[in-house]
Coordinates of C-alpha atoms in Angstrom, one line a residue:
X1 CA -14.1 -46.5 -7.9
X2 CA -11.5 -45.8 -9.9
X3 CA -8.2 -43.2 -8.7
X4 CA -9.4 -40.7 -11.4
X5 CA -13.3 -41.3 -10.2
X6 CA -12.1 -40.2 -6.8
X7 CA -9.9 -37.4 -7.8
X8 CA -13.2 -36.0 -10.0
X9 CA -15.8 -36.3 -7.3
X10 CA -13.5 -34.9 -4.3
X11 CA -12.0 -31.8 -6.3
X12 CA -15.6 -31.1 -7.6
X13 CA -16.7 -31.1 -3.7
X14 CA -13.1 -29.4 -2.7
X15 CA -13.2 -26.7 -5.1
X16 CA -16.6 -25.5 -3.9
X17 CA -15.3 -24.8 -0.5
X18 CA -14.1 -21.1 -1.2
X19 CA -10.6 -20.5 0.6
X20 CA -9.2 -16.9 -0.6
X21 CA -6.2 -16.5 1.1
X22 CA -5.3 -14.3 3.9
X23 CA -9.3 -14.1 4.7
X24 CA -11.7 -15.9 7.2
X25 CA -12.9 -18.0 4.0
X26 CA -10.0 -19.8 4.6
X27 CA -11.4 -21.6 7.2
X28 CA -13.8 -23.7 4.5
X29 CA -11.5 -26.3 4.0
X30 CA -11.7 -27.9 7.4
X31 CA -15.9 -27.9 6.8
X32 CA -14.4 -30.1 3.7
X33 CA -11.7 -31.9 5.2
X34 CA -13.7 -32.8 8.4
X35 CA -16.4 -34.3 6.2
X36 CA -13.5 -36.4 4.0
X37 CA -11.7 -37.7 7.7
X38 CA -15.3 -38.8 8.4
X39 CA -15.6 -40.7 5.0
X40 CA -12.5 -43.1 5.7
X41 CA -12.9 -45.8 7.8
X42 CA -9.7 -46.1 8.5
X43 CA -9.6 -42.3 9.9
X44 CA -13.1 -43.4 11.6
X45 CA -11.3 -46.2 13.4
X46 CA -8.7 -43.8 14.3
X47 CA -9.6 -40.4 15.0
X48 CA -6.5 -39.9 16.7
X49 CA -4.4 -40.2 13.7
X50 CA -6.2 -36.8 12.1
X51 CA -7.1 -33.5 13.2
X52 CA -6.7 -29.6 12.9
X53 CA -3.5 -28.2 13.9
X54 CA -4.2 -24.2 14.9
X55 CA -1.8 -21.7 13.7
X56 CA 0.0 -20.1 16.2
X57 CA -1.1 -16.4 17.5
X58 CA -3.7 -16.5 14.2
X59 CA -6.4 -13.7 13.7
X60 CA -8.4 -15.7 11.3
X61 CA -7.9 -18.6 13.7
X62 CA -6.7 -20.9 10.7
X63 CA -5.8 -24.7 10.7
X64 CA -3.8 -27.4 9.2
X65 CA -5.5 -30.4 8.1
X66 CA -3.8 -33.6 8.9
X67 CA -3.9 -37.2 8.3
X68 CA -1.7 -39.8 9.0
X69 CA -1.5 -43.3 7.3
X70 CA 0.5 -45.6 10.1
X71 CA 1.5 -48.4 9.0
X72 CA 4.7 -50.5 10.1
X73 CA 8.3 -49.1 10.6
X74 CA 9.3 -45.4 10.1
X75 CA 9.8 -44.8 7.2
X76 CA 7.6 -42.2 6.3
X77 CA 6.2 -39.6 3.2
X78 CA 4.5 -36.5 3.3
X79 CA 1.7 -35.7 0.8
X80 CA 1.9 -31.4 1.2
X81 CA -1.0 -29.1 -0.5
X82 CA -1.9 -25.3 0.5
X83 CA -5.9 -25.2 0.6
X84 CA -5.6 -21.5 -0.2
X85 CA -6.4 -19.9 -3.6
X86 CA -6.6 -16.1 -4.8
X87 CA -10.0 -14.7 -5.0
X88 CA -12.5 -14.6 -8.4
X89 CA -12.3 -11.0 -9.2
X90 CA -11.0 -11.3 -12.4
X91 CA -14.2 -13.4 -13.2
X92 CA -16.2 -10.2 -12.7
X93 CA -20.0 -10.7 -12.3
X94 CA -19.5 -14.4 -13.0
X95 CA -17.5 -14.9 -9.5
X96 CA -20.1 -17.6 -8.1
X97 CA -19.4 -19.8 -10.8
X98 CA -15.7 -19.8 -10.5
X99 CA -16.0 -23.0 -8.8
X100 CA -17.8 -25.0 -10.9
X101 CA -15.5 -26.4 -13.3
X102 CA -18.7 -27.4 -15.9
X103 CA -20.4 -24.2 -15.0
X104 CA -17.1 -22.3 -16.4
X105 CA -16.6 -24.6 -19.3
X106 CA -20.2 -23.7 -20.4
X107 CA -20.0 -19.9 -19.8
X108 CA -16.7 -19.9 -22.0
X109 CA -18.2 -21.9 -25.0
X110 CA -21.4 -19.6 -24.9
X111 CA -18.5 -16.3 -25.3
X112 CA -19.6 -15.0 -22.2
X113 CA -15.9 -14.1 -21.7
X114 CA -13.0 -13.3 -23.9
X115 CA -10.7 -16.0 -23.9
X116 CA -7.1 -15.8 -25.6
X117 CA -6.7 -18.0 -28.8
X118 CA -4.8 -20.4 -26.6
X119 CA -7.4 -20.7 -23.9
X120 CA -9.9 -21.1 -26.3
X121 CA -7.8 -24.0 -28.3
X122 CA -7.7 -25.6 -24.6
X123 CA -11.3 -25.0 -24.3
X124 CA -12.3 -26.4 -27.6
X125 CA -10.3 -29.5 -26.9
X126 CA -11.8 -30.8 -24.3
X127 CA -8.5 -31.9 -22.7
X128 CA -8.5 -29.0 -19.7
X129 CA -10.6 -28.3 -16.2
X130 CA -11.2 -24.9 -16.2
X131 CA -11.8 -23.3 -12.6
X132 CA -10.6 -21.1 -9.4
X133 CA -7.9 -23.6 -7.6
X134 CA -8.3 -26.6 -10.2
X135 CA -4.7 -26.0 -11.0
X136 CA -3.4 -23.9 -8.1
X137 CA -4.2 -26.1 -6.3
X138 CA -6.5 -28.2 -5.5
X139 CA -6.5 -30.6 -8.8
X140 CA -2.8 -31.2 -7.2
X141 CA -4.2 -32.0 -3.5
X142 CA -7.0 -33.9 -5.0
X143 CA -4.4 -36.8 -6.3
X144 CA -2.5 -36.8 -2.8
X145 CA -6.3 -37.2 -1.0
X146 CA -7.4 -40.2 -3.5
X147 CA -4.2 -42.1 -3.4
X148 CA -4.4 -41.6 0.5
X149 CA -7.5 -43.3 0.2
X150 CA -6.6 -46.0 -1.7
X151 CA -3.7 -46.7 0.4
X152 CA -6.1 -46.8 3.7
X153 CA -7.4 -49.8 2.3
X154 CA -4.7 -52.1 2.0
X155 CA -3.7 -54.4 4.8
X156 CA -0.2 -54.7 6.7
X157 CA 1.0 -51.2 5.1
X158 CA 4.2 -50.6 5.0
X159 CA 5.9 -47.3 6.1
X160 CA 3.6 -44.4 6.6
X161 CA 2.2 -41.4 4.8
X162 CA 1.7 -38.0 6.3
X163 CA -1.1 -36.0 4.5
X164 CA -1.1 -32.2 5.3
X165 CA -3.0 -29.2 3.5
X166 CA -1.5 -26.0 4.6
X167 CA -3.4 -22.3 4.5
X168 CA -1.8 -18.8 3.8
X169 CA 0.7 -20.0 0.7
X170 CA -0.1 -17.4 -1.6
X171 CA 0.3 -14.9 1.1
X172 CA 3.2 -15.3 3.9
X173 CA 3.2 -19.3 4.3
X174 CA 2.1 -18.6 7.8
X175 CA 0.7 -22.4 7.4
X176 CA 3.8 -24.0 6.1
X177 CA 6.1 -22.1 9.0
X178 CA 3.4 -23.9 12.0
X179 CA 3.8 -27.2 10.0
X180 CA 7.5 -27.4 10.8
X181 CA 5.9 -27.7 14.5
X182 CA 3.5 -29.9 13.6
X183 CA 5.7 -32.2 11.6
X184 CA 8.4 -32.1 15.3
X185 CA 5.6 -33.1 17.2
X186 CA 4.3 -36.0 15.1
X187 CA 7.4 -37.3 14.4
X188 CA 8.3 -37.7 18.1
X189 CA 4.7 -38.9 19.0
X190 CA 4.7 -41.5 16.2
X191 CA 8.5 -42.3 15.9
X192 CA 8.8 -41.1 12.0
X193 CA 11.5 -40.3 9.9
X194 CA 10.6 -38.3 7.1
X195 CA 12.3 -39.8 3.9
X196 CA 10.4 -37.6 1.3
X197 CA 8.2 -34.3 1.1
X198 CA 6.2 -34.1 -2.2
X199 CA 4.5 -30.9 -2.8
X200 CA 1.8 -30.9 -5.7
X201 CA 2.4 -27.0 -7.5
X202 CA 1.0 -27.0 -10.9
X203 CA 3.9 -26.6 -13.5
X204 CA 4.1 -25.4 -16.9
X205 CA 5.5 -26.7 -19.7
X206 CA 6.6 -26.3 -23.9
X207 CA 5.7 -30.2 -25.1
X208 CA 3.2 -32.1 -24.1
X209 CA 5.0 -35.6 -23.5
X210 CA 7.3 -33.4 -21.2
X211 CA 6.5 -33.5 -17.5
X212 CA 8.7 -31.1 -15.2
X213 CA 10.1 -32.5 -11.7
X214 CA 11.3 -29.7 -9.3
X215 CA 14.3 -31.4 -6.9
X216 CA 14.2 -27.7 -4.8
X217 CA 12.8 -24.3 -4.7
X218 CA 13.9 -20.9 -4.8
X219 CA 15.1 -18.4 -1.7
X220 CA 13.6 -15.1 -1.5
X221 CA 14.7 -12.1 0.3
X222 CA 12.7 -8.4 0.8
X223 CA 15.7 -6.3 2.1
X224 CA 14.0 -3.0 3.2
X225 CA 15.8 0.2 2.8
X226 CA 15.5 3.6 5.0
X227 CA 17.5 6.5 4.1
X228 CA 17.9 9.7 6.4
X229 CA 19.2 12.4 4.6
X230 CA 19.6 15.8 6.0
X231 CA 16.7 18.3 6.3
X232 CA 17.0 21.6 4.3
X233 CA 15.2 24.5 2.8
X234 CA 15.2 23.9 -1.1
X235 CA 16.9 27.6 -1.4
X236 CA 20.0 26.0 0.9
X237 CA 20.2 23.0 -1.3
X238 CA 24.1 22.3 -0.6
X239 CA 23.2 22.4 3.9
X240 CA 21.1 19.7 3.7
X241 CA 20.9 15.4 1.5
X242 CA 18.2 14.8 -0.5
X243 CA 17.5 11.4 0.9
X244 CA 15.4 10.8 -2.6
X245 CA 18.7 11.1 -4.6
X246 CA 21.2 8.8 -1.9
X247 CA 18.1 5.9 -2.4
X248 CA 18.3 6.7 -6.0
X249 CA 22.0 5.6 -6.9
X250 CA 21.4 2.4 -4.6
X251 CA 18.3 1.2 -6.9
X252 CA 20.2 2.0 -10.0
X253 CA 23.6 -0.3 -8.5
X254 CA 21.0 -2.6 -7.4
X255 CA 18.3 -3.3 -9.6
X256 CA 19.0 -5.2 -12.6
X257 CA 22.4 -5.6 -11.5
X258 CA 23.6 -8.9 -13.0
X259 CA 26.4 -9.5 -10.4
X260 CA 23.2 -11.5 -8.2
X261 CA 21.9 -13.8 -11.1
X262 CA 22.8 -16.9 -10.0
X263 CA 23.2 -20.3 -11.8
X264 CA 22.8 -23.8 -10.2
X265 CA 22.1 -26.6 -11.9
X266 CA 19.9 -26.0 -15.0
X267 CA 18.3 -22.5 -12.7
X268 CA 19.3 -19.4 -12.6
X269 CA 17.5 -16.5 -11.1
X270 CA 16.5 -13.2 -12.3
X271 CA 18.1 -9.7 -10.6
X272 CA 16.8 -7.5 -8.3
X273 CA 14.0 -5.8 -8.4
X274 CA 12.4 -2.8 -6.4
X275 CA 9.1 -3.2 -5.8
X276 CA 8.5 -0.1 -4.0
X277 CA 10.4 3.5 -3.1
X278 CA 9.2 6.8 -1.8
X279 CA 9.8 9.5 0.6
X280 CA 8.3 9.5 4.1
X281 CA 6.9 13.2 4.0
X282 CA 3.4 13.2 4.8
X283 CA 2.3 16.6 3.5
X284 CA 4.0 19.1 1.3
X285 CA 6.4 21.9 1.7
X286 CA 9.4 23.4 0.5
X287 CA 11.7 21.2 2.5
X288 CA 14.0 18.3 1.6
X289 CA 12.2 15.3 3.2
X290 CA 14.4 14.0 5.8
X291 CA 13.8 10.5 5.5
X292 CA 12.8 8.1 2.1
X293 CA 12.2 3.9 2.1
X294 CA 11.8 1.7 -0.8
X295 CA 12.1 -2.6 -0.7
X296 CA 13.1 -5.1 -3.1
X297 CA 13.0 -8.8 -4.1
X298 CA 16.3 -10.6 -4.0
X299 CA 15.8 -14.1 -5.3
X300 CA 18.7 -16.5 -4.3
X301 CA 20.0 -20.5 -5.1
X302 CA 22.9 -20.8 -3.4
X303 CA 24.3 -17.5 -1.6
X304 CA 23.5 -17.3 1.8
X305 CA 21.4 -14.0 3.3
X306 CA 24.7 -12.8 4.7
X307 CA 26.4 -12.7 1.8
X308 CA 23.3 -10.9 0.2
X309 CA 23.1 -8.4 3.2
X310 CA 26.6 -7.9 2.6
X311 CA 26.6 -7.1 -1.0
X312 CA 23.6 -4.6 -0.3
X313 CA 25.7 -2.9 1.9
X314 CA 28.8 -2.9 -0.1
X315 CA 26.8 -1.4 -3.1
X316 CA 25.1 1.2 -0.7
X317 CA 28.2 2.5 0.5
X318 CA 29.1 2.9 -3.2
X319 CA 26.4 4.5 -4.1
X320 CA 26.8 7.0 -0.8
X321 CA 30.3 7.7 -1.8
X322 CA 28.9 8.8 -5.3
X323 CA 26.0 11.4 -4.6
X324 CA 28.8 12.8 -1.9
X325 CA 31.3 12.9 -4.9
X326 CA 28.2 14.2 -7.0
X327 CA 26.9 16.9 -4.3
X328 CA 30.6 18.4 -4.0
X329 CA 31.2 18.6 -8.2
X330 CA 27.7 20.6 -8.4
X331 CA 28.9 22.9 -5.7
X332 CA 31.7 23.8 -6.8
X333 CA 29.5 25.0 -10.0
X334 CA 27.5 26.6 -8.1
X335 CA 30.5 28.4 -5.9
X336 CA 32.5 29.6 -9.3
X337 CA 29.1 31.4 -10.4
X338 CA 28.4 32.7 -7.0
X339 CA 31.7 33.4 -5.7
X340 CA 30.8 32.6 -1.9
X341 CA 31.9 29.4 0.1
X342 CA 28.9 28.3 1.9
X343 CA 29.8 24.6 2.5
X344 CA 32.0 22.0 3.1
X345 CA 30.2 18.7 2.8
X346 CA 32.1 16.8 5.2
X347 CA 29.5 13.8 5.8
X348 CA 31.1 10.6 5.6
X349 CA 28.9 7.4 3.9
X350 CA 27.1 5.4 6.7
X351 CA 25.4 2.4 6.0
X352 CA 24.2 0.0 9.3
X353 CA 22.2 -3.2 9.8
X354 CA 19.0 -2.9 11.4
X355 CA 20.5 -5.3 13.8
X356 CA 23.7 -3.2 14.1
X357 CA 22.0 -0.1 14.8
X358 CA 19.6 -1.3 17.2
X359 CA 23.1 -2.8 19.2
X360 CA 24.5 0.3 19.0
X361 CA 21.3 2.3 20.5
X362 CA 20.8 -0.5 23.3
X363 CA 24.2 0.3 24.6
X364 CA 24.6 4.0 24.4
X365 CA 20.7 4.0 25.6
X366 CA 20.5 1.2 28.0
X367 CA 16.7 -0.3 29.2
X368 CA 14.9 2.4 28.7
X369 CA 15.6 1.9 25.3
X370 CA 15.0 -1.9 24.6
X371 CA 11.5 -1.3 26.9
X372 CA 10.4 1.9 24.9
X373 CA 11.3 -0.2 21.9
X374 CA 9.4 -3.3 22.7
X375 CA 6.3 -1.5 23.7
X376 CA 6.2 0.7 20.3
X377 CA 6.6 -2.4 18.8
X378 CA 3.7 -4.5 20.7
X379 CA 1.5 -1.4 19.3
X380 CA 2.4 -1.6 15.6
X381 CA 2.3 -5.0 15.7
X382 CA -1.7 -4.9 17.0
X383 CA -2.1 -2.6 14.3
X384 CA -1.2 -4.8 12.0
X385 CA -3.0 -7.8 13.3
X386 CA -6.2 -5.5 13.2
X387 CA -5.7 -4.8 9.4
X388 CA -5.0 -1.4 9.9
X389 CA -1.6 -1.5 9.5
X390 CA 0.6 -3.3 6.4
X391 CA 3.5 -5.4 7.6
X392 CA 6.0 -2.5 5.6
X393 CA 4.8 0.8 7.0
X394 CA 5.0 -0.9 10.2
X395 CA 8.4 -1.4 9.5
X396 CA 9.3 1.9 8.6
X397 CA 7.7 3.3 11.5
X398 CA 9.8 0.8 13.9
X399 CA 13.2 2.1 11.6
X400 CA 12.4 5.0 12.0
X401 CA 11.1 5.2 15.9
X402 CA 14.7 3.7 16.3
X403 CA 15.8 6.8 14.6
X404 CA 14.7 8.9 17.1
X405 CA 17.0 7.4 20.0
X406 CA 19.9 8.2 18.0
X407 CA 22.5 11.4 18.7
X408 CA 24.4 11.6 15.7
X409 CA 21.7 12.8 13.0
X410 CA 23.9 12.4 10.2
X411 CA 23.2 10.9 7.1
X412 CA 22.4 7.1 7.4
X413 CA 21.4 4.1 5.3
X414 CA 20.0 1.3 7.0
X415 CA 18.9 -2.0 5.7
X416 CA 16.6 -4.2 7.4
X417 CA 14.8 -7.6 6.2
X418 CA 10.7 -7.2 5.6
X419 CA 8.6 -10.6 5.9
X420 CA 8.2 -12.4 4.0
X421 CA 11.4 -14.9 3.9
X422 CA 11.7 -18.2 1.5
X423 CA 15.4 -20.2 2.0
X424 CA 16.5 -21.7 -1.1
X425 CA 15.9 -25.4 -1.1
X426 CA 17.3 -27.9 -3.3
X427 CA 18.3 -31.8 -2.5
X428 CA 22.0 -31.2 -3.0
X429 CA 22.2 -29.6 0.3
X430 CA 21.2 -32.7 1.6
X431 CA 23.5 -36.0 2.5
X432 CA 20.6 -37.9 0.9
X433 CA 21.1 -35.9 -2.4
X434 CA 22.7 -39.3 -4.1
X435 CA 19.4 -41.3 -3.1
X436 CA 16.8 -38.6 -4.5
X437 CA 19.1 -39.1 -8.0
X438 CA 18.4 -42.3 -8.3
X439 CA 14.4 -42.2 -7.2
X440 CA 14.8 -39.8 -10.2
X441 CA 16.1 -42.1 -12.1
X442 CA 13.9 -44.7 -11.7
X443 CA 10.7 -42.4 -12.1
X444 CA 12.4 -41.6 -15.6
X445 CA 12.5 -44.7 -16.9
X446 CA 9.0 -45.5 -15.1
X447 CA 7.2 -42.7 -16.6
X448 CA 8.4 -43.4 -19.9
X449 CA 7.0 -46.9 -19.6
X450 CA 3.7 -46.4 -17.9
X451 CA 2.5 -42.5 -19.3
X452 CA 5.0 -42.3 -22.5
X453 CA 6.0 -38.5 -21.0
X454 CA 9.4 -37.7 -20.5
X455 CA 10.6 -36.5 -17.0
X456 CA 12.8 -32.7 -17.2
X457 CA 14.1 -32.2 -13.7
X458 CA 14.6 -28.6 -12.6
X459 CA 16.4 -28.0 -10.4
X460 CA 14.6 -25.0 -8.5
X461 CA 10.8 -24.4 -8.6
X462 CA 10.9 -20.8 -9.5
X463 CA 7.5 -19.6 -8.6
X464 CA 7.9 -19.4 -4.7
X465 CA 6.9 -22.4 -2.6
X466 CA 6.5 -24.2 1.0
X467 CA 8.7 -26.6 0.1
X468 CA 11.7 -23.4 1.2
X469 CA 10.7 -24.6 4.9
X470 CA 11.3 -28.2 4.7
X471 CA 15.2 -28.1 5.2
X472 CA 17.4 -25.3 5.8
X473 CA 21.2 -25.9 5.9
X474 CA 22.4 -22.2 6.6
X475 CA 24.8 -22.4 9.5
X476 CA 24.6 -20.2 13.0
X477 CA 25.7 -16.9 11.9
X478 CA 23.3 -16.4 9.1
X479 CA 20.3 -17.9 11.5
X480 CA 21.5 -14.6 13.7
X481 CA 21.8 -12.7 10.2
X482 CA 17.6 -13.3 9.8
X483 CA 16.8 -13.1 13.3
X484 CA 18.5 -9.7 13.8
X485 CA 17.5 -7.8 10.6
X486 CA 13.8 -9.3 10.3
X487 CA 11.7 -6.6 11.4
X488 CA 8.8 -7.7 13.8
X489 CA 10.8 -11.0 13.9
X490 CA 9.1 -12.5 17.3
X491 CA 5.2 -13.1 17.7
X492 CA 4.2 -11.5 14.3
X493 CA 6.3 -13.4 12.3
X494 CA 8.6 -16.2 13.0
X495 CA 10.9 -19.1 11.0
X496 CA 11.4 -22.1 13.2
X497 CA 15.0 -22.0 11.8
X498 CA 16.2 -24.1 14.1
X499 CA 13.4 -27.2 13.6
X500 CA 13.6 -27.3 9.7
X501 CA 17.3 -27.6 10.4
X502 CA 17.4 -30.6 12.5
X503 CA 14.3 -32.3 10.5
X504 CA 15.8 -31.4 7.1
X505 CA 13.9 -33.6 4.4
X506 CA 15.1 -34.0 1.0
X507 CA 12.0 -32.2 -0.8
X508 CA 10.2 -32.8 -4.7
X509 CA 7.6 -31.0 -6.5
X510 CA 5.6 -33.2 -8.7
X511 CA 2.0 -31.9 -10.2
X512 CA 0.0 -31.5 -12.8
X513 CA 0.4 -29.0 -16.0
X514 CA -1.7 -25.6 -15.2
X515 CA -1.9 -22.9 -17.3
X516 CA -3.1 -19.1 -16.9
X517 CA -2.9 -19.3 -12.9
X518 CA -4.7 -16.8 -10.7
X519 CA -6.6 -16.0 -13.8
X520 CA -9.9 -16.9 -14.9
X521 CA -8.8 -18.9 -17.6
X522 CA -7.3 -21.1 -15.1
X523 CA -6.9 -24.5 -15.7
X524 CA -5.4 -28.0 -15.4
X525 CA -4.3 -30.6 -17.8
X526 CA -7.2 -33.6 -17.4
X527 CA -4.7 -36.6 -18.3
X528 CA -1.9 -35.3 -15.6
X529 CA -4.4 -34.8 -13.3
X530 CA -6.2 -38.2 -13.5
X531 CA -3.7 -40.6 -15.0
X532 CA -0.1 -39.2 -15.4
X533 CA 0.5 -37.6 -12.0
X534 CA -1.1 -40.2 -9.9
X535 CA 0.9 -42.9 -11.7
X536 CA 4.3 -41.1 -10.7
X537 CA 3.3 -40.0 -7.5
X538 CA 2.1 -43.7 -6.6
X539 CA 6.0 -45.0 -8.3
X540 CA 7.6 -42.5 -5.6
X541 CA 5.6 -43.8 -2.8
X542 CA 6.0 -47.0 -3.5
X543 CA 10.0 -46.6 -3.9
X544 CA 10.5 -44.8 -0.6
X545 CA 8.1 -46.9 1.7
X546 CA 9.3 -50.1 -0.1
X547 CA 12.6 -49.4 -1.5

């Protein structure tokens, strides 16, 4: 069988297997990967060199499918895919037939469904696979599982390829973060050294003969915001801080602000953004609320989260400084017309670390504080892993239990980090950075030759990826920076920080063109995925294991 006749007739059979992330449907792909180890004879004359690796603490009980090609010496690859997709609602009452890639095709010729002009140019062509997961991405692991196969069949291999298929990667990674285990354990069990991760994300692109190689991906941070004013009766304005207004003037220094676009390399990020802000009352009444919370995404290249956390914090002092400077012009309005002096507005701007504030209770408050703490905690935490409970109102509610142990009730900003958190990755971090140059190098010139596609290397995959926990170069004190500020940092979610930093890998991204993902109109570009894609991907193999 051809590689393309193999990558047809196992996505076909993969994409049926439904896996919407963060749900039990997840759990399809080992049906489908347990029925693929079973097809190799090579797997079936070594069952110990494949299995399901169980995520850690896991309420769906999810798994990582593995496979490992041994063959002689160390040197070794790893193939990485997520088996996760979103879910078919935007396919309304044609939701079964997401997965059908010519059941989809024939439902958009009849007009069953409005399709853009370019879709249906795409359509009409004949040159895309339309489907849930056939570009995001399945179509990608398809071409990792067929070379695998080929490569089974050759004798006296040389060097070794690690297969995995990860779950949870459009939700929090939770697959990707028990790799890093996995990958420790198998690497000390078989005596690998990991010259090469190659993750298969679907990219996008302007020009057809223009294929787009990722050398590293982009950090992400969600820094969490509470803000404790001062309660007051709306008639006594000027006694109390209208927490609303102090959270205010830090989104407007913050979002937007161009002082954390970054550039590195042909990437640069976009600025902050909030994603979410509102008070903390619960009902109505004619009361300042005491308390508001908002959270935004920070994307990151090459500052590290302590100089992030510290920027925050120097542009939320700012901002405190301001709406004091603010509150005292309007009283003194408000004293001229009134002629009485009710106030003085002596607060000084605070602004603490989660991690610094919970220090600072732990000593004035001793055990009973860290126990009291830890056993709120262990509740929210089962709330959340019941479903009852989102990961960022449990934080809030932890801030602000901490908030309750505290004597000084003065106005307070605090900043705390909310899962989920992506280091930036990139191949110049690495002491191998010179060797991944020249593999891309080579693949240039090769892919000219063999697809006639030129190769564009960016330099960051912007979209958000696992490849963020295959190195991470960050030194001690901003390792103590996540672990501190990380709420629910512990059982419910955890960074092996430490592993990824003494298995550091230099890291690709090389998959097929996809258009329109987590739409219905998703699809993937035929020739990448059955000719282009596996060519290059074959080149890099064969250039690491047989350099």
């Amino acid at each position: 069988m051809t590689i393309a006749g193999r990558i047809e007739e196992n996505l076909y059979k993969y994409l049926k297997a439904i896996t919407h992330t963060g749900t039990a449907l997840e759990r399809n792909s080992e049906a489908f990967f347990r029925e693929w180890f079973d097809s190799l004879p090579y797997l079936r004359e070594h069952p110990e060199l494949c299995g399901f690796y169980p995520l850690a603490k896991d309420r769906l009980n999810r798994h990582i499918p593995w496979a490992l090609l041994k063959g002689q010496g160390s040197q070794t690859v790893i193939l990485l895919h997520h088996t996760d997709t979103v879910d078919v609602e935007d396919f309304g009452k044609y939701g079964d037939l997401a997965y059908q890639p010519l059941e989809v095709e024939k439902l958009f010729s009849e007009g069953a469904v409005e399709l853009s002009p370019e879709a249906r140019a795409d359509l009409e062509s004949g040159q895309w696979l339309f489907g849930r997961g056939a570009s995001d991405m399945k179509g990608g692991g398809c071409i990792h599982l067929s070379l695998f196969e080929e490569y089974c069949q050759q004798e006296d291999f040389v060097g070794n390829i690690l297969l995995i298929g990860v779950p949870d990667e459009e939700n929090l990674s939770a697959g990707m973060r028990s790799a890093v285990y996995l990958l420790k354990e198998l690497r000390e069990q078989h005596q690998l050294s990991y010259k090469l991760l190659l993750n298969v994300e679907p990219h996008d692109r302007l020009e057809e003969r223009n294929i787009t190689v990722y050398d590293g991906s982009v950090g992400k941070m969600m820094p969490v915001f509470l803000v404790r004013g001062k309660l007051a009766h709306v008639g006594q304005i000027y006694k109390g801080l209208n927490p609303v207004n102090l959270l205010s003037a830090i989104v407007r220094k913050t979002e937007l602000n161009p002082d954390f676009i970054e550039k590195s390399g042909n990437t640069v990020t976009p600025p902050p953004a909030w994603l979410y802000f509102k008070d903390r009352k619960e009902t109505y009444d004619v009361s300042l609320p005491l308390m508001a919370g908002g959270y935004l995404s920070v994307l990151s290249l090459e500052k590290s989260p302590k100089e992030i956390f510290e920027q925050l914090k120097m542009l939320s002092l700012e901002a405190f400084e301001e709406v004091l400077a603010g509150m005292k012009k309007s009283y003194e309005v408000y004293r001229n017309l009134t002629g009485r002096d009710l106030e003085h507005l002596d607060w000084k701007p605070e602004v603490k670390y989660y991690g610094e504030l919970y220090r600072q209770l732990a000593e004035e408050r001793g055990e009973v504080f860290q126990e009291e703490m830890t056993a709120f905690q262990q509740q929210l935490e089962e709330q959340i892993q019941a479903g009852s409970l989102d990961r960022i109102e449990g934080a809030y509610r932890l801030m602000e239990n901490a908030l309750t142990y505290d004597r000084d009730s003065s106005p307070l900003v605090v900043i705390a980090l909310a899962p989920p958190y992506y280091p930036s990755t990139n191949n110049a971090m690495l002491e191998q950075a010179g060797d991944i140059d020249r593999l891309l190098e080579k693949l240039a010139a090769y892919g000219l030759d063999e697809t006639g596609c030129g190769i564009y290397v960016q330099n960051y995959f912007t979209g958000i990826s696992d490849l963020s926990y295959a190195m991470f170069t960050a030194d001690e004190e901003n390792i103590r920076y996540i672990q501190e500020n990380m709420m629910f940092w512990g059982d419910l979610y955890h960074i092996p920080l430490d592993i990824m930093k003494e298995q550091s890998m230099p890291v690709l991204n090389l998959g097929p063109w996809g258009k329109d993902l987590h739409k219905s109109t998703e699809r993937v570009y035929k020739k990448d995925l059955f000719e282009n894609i596996p060519k290059l991907v074959d080149f890099m193999l064969e250039q690491v294991l047989r350099p």
